[in-house]
PDB file of C-alpha atoms in Angstrom:
ATOM      1  CA  UNK A 743       0.075   0.042  -0.051  1.00  0.00           C
ATOM      2  CA  UNK A 744       0.994   3.556  -0.395  1.00  0.00           C
ATOM      3  CA  UNK A 745       2.861   5.196   2.088  1.00  0.00           C
ATOM      4  CA  UNK A 746       1.449   8.706   0.961  1.00  0.00           C
ATOM      5  CA  UNK A 747      -1.236  11.041   3.240  1.00  0.00           C
ATOM      6  CA  UNK A 748      -4.499  10.351   2.654  1.00  0.00           C
ATOM      7  CA  UNK A 749      -4.915  13.704   0.585  1.00  0.00           C
ATOM      8  CA  UNK A 750      -2.114  14.966  -1.366  1.00  0.00           C
ATOM      9  CA  UNK A 751      -2.185  16.680  -4.990  1.00  0.00           C
ATOM     10  CA  UNK A 752      -2.843  15.431  -8.290  1.00  0.00           C
ATOM     11  CA  UNK A 753      -2.139  17.556 -11.609  1.00  0.00           C
ATOM     12  CA  UNK A 754      -3.653  16.366 -14.952  1.00  0.00           C
ATOM     13  CA  UNK A 755      -1.570  17.129 -18.054  1.00  0.00           C
ATOM     14  CA  UNK A 756      -2.846  16.573 -21.935  1.00  0.00           C
ATOM     15  CA  UNK A 757      -1.078  16.030 -24.979  1.00  0.00           C
ATOM     16  CA  UNK A 758      -0.281  19.490 -26.207  1.00  0.00           C
ATOM     17  CA  UNK A 759       1.400  20.483 -22.658  1.00  0.00           C
ATOM     18  CA  UNK A 760       3.617  17.207 -22.845  1.00  0.00           C
ATOM     19  CA  UNK A 761       4.592  17.918 -26.353  1.00  0.00           C
ATOM     20  CA  UNK A 762       5.837  21.085 -25.371  1.00  0.00           C
ATOM     21  CA  UNK A 763       8.091  19.750 -22.670  1.00  0.00           C
ATOM     22  CA  UNK A 764       9.849  17.292 -24.889  1.00  0.00           C
ATOM     23  CA  UNK A 765      10.334  20.339 -27.309  1.00  0.00           C
ATOM     24  CA  UNK A 766      12.068  21.996 -24.272  1.00  0.00           C
ATOM     25  CA  UNK A 767      14.186  18.820 -23.380  1.00  0.00           C
ATOM     26  CA  UNK A 768      15.490  18.783 -27.307  1.00  0.00           C
ATOM     27  CA  UNK A 769      15.931  22.533 -27.632  1.00  0.00           C
ATOM     28  CA  UNK A 770      18.284  22.234 -24.145  1.00  0.00           C
ATOM     29  CA  UNK A 771      19.899  18.450 -25.842  1.00  0.00           C
ATOM     30  CA  UNK A 772      20.894  20.920 -28.779  1.00  0.00           C
ATOM     31  CA  UNK A 773      21.841  23.639 -27.147  1.00  0.00           C
ATOM     32  CA  UNK A 774      24.341  21.748 -25.136  1.00  0.00           C
ATOM     33  CA  UNK A 775      25.593  20.228 -28.731  1.00  0.00           C
ATOM     34  CA  UNK A 776      25.289  16.886 -27.560  1.00  0.00           C
ATOM     35  CA  UNK A 777      24.266  14.407 -30.495  1.00  0.00           C
ATOM     36  CA  UNK A 778      22.825  11.147 -28.967  1.00  0.00           C
ATOM     37  CA  UNK A 779      22.560   7.802 -31.256  1.00  0.00           C
ATOM     38  CA  UNK A 780      20.151   6.269 -29.367  1.00  0.00           C
ATOM     39  CA  UNK A 781      17.543   7.250 -26.896  1.00  0.00           C
ATOM     40  CA  UNK A 782      16.876   4.812 -24.174  1.00  0.00           C
ATOM     41  CA  UNK A 783      12.812   5.385 -22.893  1.00  0.00           C
ATOM     42  CA  UNK A 784      12.479   4.056 -19.765  1.00  0.00           C
ATOM     43  CA  UNK A 785       8.751   1.914 -19.686  1.00  0.00           C
ATOM     44  CA  UNK A 786       6.320   3.086 -19.637  1.00  0.00           C
ATOM     45  CA  UNK A 787       6.136   6.531 -18.922  1.00  0.00           C
ATOM     46  CA  UNK A 788       9.478   7.339 -21.204  1.00  0.00           C
ATOM     47  CA  UNK A 789       7.784   6.130 -24.417  1.00  0.00           C
ATOM     48  CA  UNK A 790       5.942   9.037 -25.462  1.00  0.00           C
ATOM     49  CA  UNK A 791       8.575  11.092 -24.654  1.00  0.00           C
ATOM     50  CA  UNK A 792      11.513   9.074 -26.341  1.00  0.00           C
ATOM     51  CA  UNK A 793       9.323   8.750 -29.648  1.00  0.00           C
ATOM     52  CA  UNK A 794       9.113  12.624 -29.980  1.00  0.00           C
ATOM     53  CA  UNK A 795      12.438  13.205 -28.901  1.00  0.00           C
ATOM     54  CA  UNK A 796      13.557  11.185 -31.745  1.00  0.00           C
ATOM     55  CA  UNK A 797      12.254  13.257 -34.058  1.00  0.00           C
ATOM     56  CA  UNK A 798      12.801  16.881 -32.729  1.00  0.00           C
ATOM     57  CA  UNK A 799      16.554  15.552 -32.571  1.00  0.00           C
ATOM     58  CA  UNK A 800      16.224  13.425 -35.818  1.00  0.00           C
ATOM     59  CA  UNK A 801      17.301  10.037 -34.472  1.00  0.00           C
ATOM     60  CA  UNK A 802      15.784   6.433 -35.732  1.00  0.00           C
ATOM     61  CA  UNK A 803      17.459   5.029 -32.987  1.00  0.00           C
ATOM     62  CA  UNK A 804      14.939   4.266 -29.893  1.00  0.00           C
ATOM     63  CA  UNK A 805      15.457   1.440 -27.107  1.00  0.00           C
ATOM     64  CA  UNK A 806      13.544   0.581 -23.764  1.00  0.00           C
ATOM     65  CA  UNK A 807      14.166  -0.579 -20.673  1.00  0.00           C
ATOM     66  CA  UNK A 808      11.716  -1.054 -18.016  1.00  0.00           C
ATOM     67  CA  UNK A 809      12.160  -0.355 -14.685  1.00  0.00           C
ATOM     68  CA  UNK A 810       9.478  -1.578 -11.802  1.00  0.00           C
ATOM     69  CA  UNK A 811       8.815   0.918  -9.312  1.00  0.00           C
ATOM     70  CA  UNK A 812       5.320   1.946  -9.270  1.00  0.00           C
ATOM     71  CA  UNK A 813       2.429  -0.802  -8.893  1.00  0.00           C
ATOM     72  CA  UNK A 814      -0.253   1.272  -9.021  1.00  0.00           C
ATOM     73  CA  UNK A 815      -0.777   5.143  -8.646  1.00  0.00           C
ATOM     74  CA  UNK A 816       1.401   6.661  -6.393  1.00  0.00           C
ATOM     75  CA  UNK A 817       1.932   2.947  -4.897  1.00  0.00           C
ATOM     76  CA  UNK A 818       5.799   2.109  -4.328  1.00  0.00           C
ATOM     77  CA  UNK A 819       7.497  -1.324  -4.450  1.00  0.00           C
ATOM     78  CA  UNK A 820      10.434  -0.125  -3.221  1.00  0.00           C
ATOM     79  CA  UNK A 821      14.293   0.475  -4.860  1.00  0.00           C
ATOM     80  CA  UNK A 822      13.570   0.124  -8.905  1.00  0.00           C
ATOM     81  CA  UNK A 823      14.714  -2.481 -10.270  1.00  0.00           C
ATOM     82  CA  UNK A 824      15.387  -4.268 -14.022  1.00  0.00           C
ATOM     83  CA  UNK A 825      12.363  -5.959 -15.018  1.00  0.00           C
ATOM     84  CA  UNK A 826      12.923  -5.927 -19.111  1.00  0.00           C
ATOM     85  CA  UNK A 827      16.572  -5.361 -19.828  1.00  0.00           C
ATOM     86  CA  UNK A 828      18.012  -3.940 -22.888  1.00  0.00           C
ATOM     87  CA  UNK A 829      18.980  -6.222 -26.234  1.00  0.00           C
ATOM     88  CA  UNK A 830      22.770  -7.144 -26.293  1.00  0.00           C
ATOM     89  CA  UNK A 831      24.930  -4.247 -27.905  1.00  0.00           C
ATOM     90  CA  UNK A 832      21.877  -2.093 -28.482  1.00  0.00           C
ATOM     91  CA  UNK A 833      24.514   1.001 -26.816  1.00  0.00           C
ATOM     92  CA  UNK A 834      27.416  -0.471 -26.969  1.00  0.00           C
ATOM     93  CA  UNK A 835      29.717   2.242 -28.015  1.00  0.00           C
ATOM     94  CA  UNK A 836      26.638   4.312 -29.009  1.00  0.00           C
ATOM     95  CA  UNK A 837      26.812   8.343 -27.044  1.00  0.00           C
ATOM     96  CA  UNK A 838      23.029   7.753 -25.232  1.00  0.00           C
ATOM     97  CA  UNK A 839      20.068   9.933 -23.793  1.00  0.00           C
ATOM     98  CA  UNK A 840      18.432   7.735 -21.049  1.00  0.00           C
ATOM     99  CA  UNK A 841      14.812   9.544 -20.946  1.00  0.00           C
ATOM    100  CA  UNK A 842      11.972   9.595 -18.919  1.00  0.00           C
ATOM    101  CA  UNK A 843       8.694  11.515 -17.966  1.00  0.00           C
ATOM    102  CA  UNK A 844       9.787  12.991 -14.201  1.00  0.00           C
ATOM    103  CA  UNK A 845      11.757  12.090 -11.549  1.00  0.00           C
ATOM    104  CA  UNK A 846      10.282  12.293  -7.705  1.00  0.00           C
ATOM    105  CA  UNK A 847      12.915  10.453  -5.624  1.00  0.00           C
ATOM    106  CA  UNK A 848      14.937  10.307  -9.318  1.00  0.00           C
ATOM    107  CA  UNK A 849      15.353   6.604  -7.676  1.00  0.00           C
ATOM    108  CA  UNK A 850      14.145   4.931 -11.547  1.00  0.00           C
ATOM    109  CA  UNK A 851      16.605   7.178 -13.708  1.00  0.00           C
ATOM    110  CA  UNK A 852      19.144   6.964 -11.461  1.00  0.00           C
ATOM    111  CA  UNK A 853      19.353   3.083 -11.682  1.00  0.00           C
ATOM    112  CA  UNK A 854      18.680   3.699 -15.492  1.00  0.00           C
ATOM    113  CA  UNK A 855      21.944   5.621 -15.936  1.00  0.00           C
ATOM    114  CA  UNK A 856      24.026   2.557 -13.602  1.00  0.00           C
ATOM    115  CA  UNK A 857      22.744   0.250 -16.245  1.00  0.00           C
ATOM    116  CA  UNK A 858      22.989   1.880 -19.298  1.00  0.00           C
ATOM    117  CA  UNK A 859      26.974   2.558 -18.499  1.00  0.00           C
ATOM    118  CA  UNK A 860      27.921  -0.779 -17.209  1.00  0.00           C
ATOM    119  CA  UNK A 861      27.122  -1.650 -20.960  1.00  0.00           C
ATOM    120  CA  UNK A 862      30.034  -0.333 -22.604  1.00  0.00           C
ATOM    121  CA  UNK A 863      28.415   3.163 -24.532  1.00  0.00           C
ATOM    122  CA  UNK A 864      30.121   6.310 -25.199  1.00  0.00           C
ATOM    123  CA  UNK A 865      28.971   9.854 -23.388  1.00  0.00           C
ATOM    124  CA  UNK A 866      25.518   8.637 -21.188  1.00  0.00           C
ATOM    125  CA  UNK A 867      23.345  11.727 -20.292  1.00  0.00           C
ATOM    126  CA  UNK A 868      19.584  11.704 -19.059  1.00  0.00           C
ATOM    127  CA  UNK A 869      16.521  13.656 -19.068  1.00  0.00           C
ATOM    128  CA  UNK A 870      13.014  13.928 -17.670  1.00  0.00           C
ATOM    129  CA  UNK A 871       9.952  15.866 -18.738  1.00  0.00           C
ATOM    130  CA  UNK A 872       9.824  17.127 -15.408  1.00  0.00           C
ATOM    131  CA  UNK A 873      11.741  16.997 -12.069  1.00  0.00           C
ATOM    132  CA  UNK A 874       9.956  17.533  -8.833  1.00  0.00           C
ATOM    133  CA  UNK A 875      12.112  18.768  -5.807  1.00  0.00           C
ATOM    134  CA  UNK A 876      12.127  15.793  -4.193  1.00  0.00           C
ATOM    135  CA  UNK A 877      14.699  13.593  -6.360  1.00  0.00           C
ATOM    136  CA  UNK A 878      17.636  12.913  -5.122  1.00  0.00           C
ATOM    137  CA  UNK A 879      18.956  12.924  -9.004  1.00  0.00           C
ATOM    138  CA  UNK A 880      19.427  15.387 -10.775  1.00  0.00           C
ATOM    139  CA  UNK A 881      19.179  14.508 -15.261  1.00  0.00           C
ATOM    140  CA  UNK A 882      21.031  16.703 -16.721  1.00  0.00           C
ATOM    141  CA  UNK A 883      18.124  17.644 -19.228  1.00  0.00           C
ATOM    142  CA  UNK A 884      14.581  18.436 -17.575  1.00  0.00           C
ATOM    143  CA  UNK A 885      11.430  20.300 -19.300  1.00  0.00           C
ATOM    144  CA  UNK A 886       9.979  21.477 -16.274  1.00  0.00           C
ATOM    145  CA  UNK A 887      10.942  21.768 -12.575  1.00  0.00           C
ATOM    146  CA  UNK A 888       8.322  21.266  -9.813  1.00  0.00           C
ATOM    147  CA  UNK A 889       9.000  22.493  -6.409  1.00  0.00           C
ATOM    148  CA  UNK A 890       5.307  21.151  -4.978  1.00  0.00           C
ATOM    149  CA  UNK A 891       4.885  17.151  -4.789  1.00  0.00           C
ATOM    150  CA  UNK A 892       2.152  16.158  -6.802  1.00  0.00           C
ATOM    151  CA  UNK A 893       0.881  13.179  -8.540  1.00  0.00           C
ATOM    152  CA  UNK A 894       1.105  14.397 -12.046  1.00  0.00           C
ATOM    153  CA  UNK A 895      -1.518  12.390 -14.614  1.00  0.00           C
ATOM    154  CA  UNK A 896       0.377  11.981 -17.971  1.00  0.00           C
ATOM    155  CA  UNK A 897      -2.666  11.240 -20.990  1.00  0.00           C
ATOM    156  CA  UNK A 898      -0.805   8.265 -21.379  1.00  0.00           C
ATOM    157  CA  UNK A 899      -2.043   6.415 -18.622  1.00  0.00           C
ATOM    158  CA  UNK A 900      -5.576   8.910 -17.601  1.00  0.00           C
ATOM    159  CA  UNK A 901      -7.729   6.073 -17.155  1.00  0.00           C
ATOM    160  CA  UNK A 902      -5.335   3.597 -15.116  1.00  0.00           C
ATOM    161  CA  UNK A 903      -4.852   6.875 -12.727  1.00  0.00           C
ATOM    162  CA  UNK A 904      -8.162   8.044 -12.627  1.00  0.00           C
ATOM    163  CA  UNK A 905      -9.656   4.424 -12.188  1.00  0.00           C
ATOM    164  CA  UNK A 906      -7.008   4.425  -9.210  1.00  0.00           C
ATOM    165  CA  UNK A 907      -7.653   7.963  -7.784  1.00  0.00           C
ATOM    166  CA  UNK A 908     -11.659   7.591  -7.889  1.00  0.00           C
ATOM    167  CA  UNK A 909     -11.713   4.108  -6.144  1.00  0.00           C
ATOM    168  CA  UNK A 910      -9.249   5.576  -2.879  1.00  0.00           C
ATOM    169  CA  UNK A 911     -11.353   8.881  -2.908  1.00  0.00           C
ATOM    170  CA  UNK A 912     -14.713   6.780  -2.812  1.00  0.00           C
ATOM    171  CA  UNK A 913     -13.172   4.462   0.110  1.00  0.00           C
ATOM    172  CA  UNK A 914     -12.445   6.963   1.870  1.00  0.00           C
ATOM    173  CA  UNK A 915     -15.758   9.219   1.689  1.00  0.00           C
ATOM    174  CA  UNK A 916     -19.360   7.815   3.428  1.00  0.00           C
ATOM    175  CA  UNK A 917     -21.043   5.078   2.377  1.00  0.00           C
ATOM    176  CA  UNK A 918     -22.148   6.223  -0.809  1.00  0.00           C
ATOM    177  CA  UNK A 919     -23.644   5.885  -3.693  1.00  0.00           C
ATOM    178  CA  UNK A 920     -22.220   9.003  -5.468  1.00  0.00           C
ATOM    179  CA  UNK A 921     -23.344  10.845  -8.724  1.00  0.00           C
ATOM    180  CA  UNK A 922     -20.767  11.753 -10.948  1.00  0.00           C
ATOM    181  CA  UNK A 923     -20.931  15.615  -9.210  1.00  0.00           C
ATOM    182  CA  UNK A 924     -20.292  13.705  -5.884  1.00  0.00           C
ATOM    183  CA  UNK A 925     -17.140  12.030  -7.137  1.00  0.00           C
ATOM    184  CA  UNK A 926     -15.837  15.107  -8.952  1.00  0.00           C
ATOM    185  CA  UNK A 927     -16.091  17.086  -5.022  1.00  0.00           C
ATOM    186  CA  UNK A 928     -14.273  14.126  -3.179  1.00  0.00           C
ATOM    187  CA  UNK A 929     -11.332  14.279  -5.984  1.00  0.00           C
ATOM    188  CA  UNK A 930     -11.275  18.085  -5.395  1.00  0.00           C
ATOM    189  CA  UNK A 931     -10.971  17.624  -1.655  1.00  0.00           C
ATOM    190  CA  UNK A 932      -8.926  14.505  -1.197  1.00  0.00           C
ATOM    191  CA  UNK A 933      -6.969  15.616  -4.634  1.00  0.00           C
ATOM    192  CA  UNK A 934      -6.941  19.346  -5.575  1.00  0.00           C
ATOM    193  CA  UNK A 935      -8.327  18.758  -8.570  1.00  0.00           C
ATOM    194  CA  UNK A 936     -10.676  21.255  -9.843  1.00  0.00           C
ATOM    195  CA  UNK A 937     -13.227  20.531 -11.970  1.00  0.00           C
ATOM    196  CA  UNK A 938     -12.140  23.384 -14.199  1.00  0.00           C
ATOM    197  CA  UNK A 939      -8.327  22.088 -14.369  1.00  0.00           C
ATOM    198  CA  UNK A 940     -10.056  18.414 -15.479  1.00  0.00           C
ATOM    199  CA  UNK A 941     -12.336  20.032 -17.545  1.00  0.00           C
ATOM    200  CA  UNK A 942      -9.483  21.468 -19.390  1.00  0.00           C
ATOM    201  CA  UNK A 943      -6.821  19.099 -19.443  1.00  0.00           C
ATOM    202  CA  UNK A 944      -9.378  16.158 -20.416  1.00  0.00           C
ATOM    203  CA  UNK A 945     -12.673  17.873 -21.327  1.00  0.00           C
ATOM    204  CA  UNK A 946     -15.552  15.312 -20.704  1.00  0.00           C
ATOM    205  CA  UNK A 947     -13.720  11.928 -19.534  1.00  0.00           C
ATOM    206  CA  UNK A 948     -14.598  11.558 -15.856  1.00  0.00           C
ATOM    207  CA  UNK A 949     -17.565   9.278 -17.498  1.00  0.00           C
ATOM    208  CA  UNK A 950     -15.547   7.218 -19.344  1.00  0.00           C
ATOM    209  CA  UNK A 951     -13.768   6.522 -16.519  1.00  0.00           C
ATOM    210  CA  UNK A 952     -16.672   5.577 -14.261  1.00  0.00           C
ATOM    211  CA  UNK A 953     -17.925   3.580 -17.567  1.00  0.00           C
ATOM    212  CA  UNK A 954     -14.797   1.394 -17.865  1.00  0.00           C
ATOM    213  CA  UNK A 955     -14.704   1.105 -13.698  1.00  0.00           C
ATOM    214  CA  UNK A 956     -18.348  -0.525 -14.328  1.00  0.00           C
ATOM    215  CA  UNK A 957     -16.810  -2.646 -16.849  1.00  0.00           C
ATOM    216  CA  UNK A 958     -14.388  -4.023 -14.716  1.00  0.00           C
ATOM    217  CA  UNK A 959     -16.501  -4.527 -12.226  1.00  0.00           C
ATOM    218  CA  UNK A 960     -15.343  -2.152  -9.742  1.00  0.00           C
ATOM    219  CA  UNK A 961     -17.908   0.359  -9.774  1.00  0.00           C
ATOM    220  CA  UNK A 962     -22.216  -0.372 -10.624  1.00  0.00           C
ATOM    221  CA  UNK A 963     -24.757   2.035 -10.834  1.00  0.00           C
ATOM    222  CA  UNK A 964     -27.760   1.904  -8.136  1.00  0.00           C
ATOM    223  CA  UNK A 965     -31.130   3.801  -7.921  1.00  0.00           C
ATOM    224  CA  UNK A 966     -33.150   5.134 -10.083  1.00  0.00           C
ATOM    225  CA  UNK A 967     -33.445   8.497 -12.046  1.00  0.00           C
ATOM    226  CA  UNK A 968     -30.314  10.275 -12.049  1.00  0.00           C
ATOM    227  CA  UNK A 969     -27.107   8.039 -12.399  1.00  0.00           C
ATOM    228  CA  UNK A 970     -25.620   6.728  -9.528  1.00  0.00           C
ATOM    229  CA  UNK A 971     -22.251   4.874  -8.441  1.00  0.00           C
ATOM    230  CA  UNK A 972     -20.914   2.442  -5.478  1.00  0.00           C
ATOM    231  CA  UNK A 973     -17.686   0.293  -5.538  1.00  0.00           C
ATOM    232  CA  UNK A 974     -18.505  -3.127  -5.742  1.00  0.00           C
ATOM    233  CA  UNK A 975     -18.301  -5.297  -2.445  1.00  0.00           C
ATOM    234  CA  UNK A 976     -15.245  -6.765  -4.400  1.00  0.00           C
ATOM    235  CA  UNK A 977     -13.259  -3.933  -5.607  1.00  0.00           C
ATOM    236  CA  UNK A 978      -9.995  -3.643  -5.642  1.00  0.00           C
ATOM    237  CA  UNK A 979      -8.728  -0.778  -3.434  1.00  0.00           C
ATOM    238  CA  UNK A 980      -7.015   2.447  -4.488  1.00  0.00           C
ATOM    239  CA  UNK A 981      -4.102   4.435  -3.187  1.00  0.00           C
TER     240      UNK A 981
END
């Protein structure tokens, strides 16, 4: 289970915002006159960023490294470890840019840097789209620095994160059932997710999240008239 407090801030992002952060990173790489031969994108969060960075830098050599750290939204599994290694020889003799979406503790990208460095590359540098002030590792290139800790909901795992967060706040609230507006209120209370912020970043998607939760057997609808939702008795716990 998460060791986070009951209440923590969540920030919801969209594709345009993340794309602009990719541009910021690539501009910094160019300004540093670093010309990597290959981008190593950390799975899963670094995949989108890694592919876009390749486009900005004119690279066609992209590989992936799977680190195991988070097992769910804001739930850590401990010290990051390599789950799926890179193909043999994929970075040997090459200058490498290791790319991830965010560094909060910095453990994942630090471990990835160590792993890549041990495989006879040329120069190895690191980059993240976002860097939290809690990170103990300083990447070479950063798209955005955030002083306040927050759980960032990225567009590529919006459904996954919002299901976990919604499950968690429904557990923390009263017995329910809850209307969609009441669920919005719980998300605001526990995670400071304002309706206007969510609608700007991911418009109209709370209903999609609830419908997917129903499809997966996490929630069920109750009553007549206005739709209300309650957790299924066998629903997994949220963060």
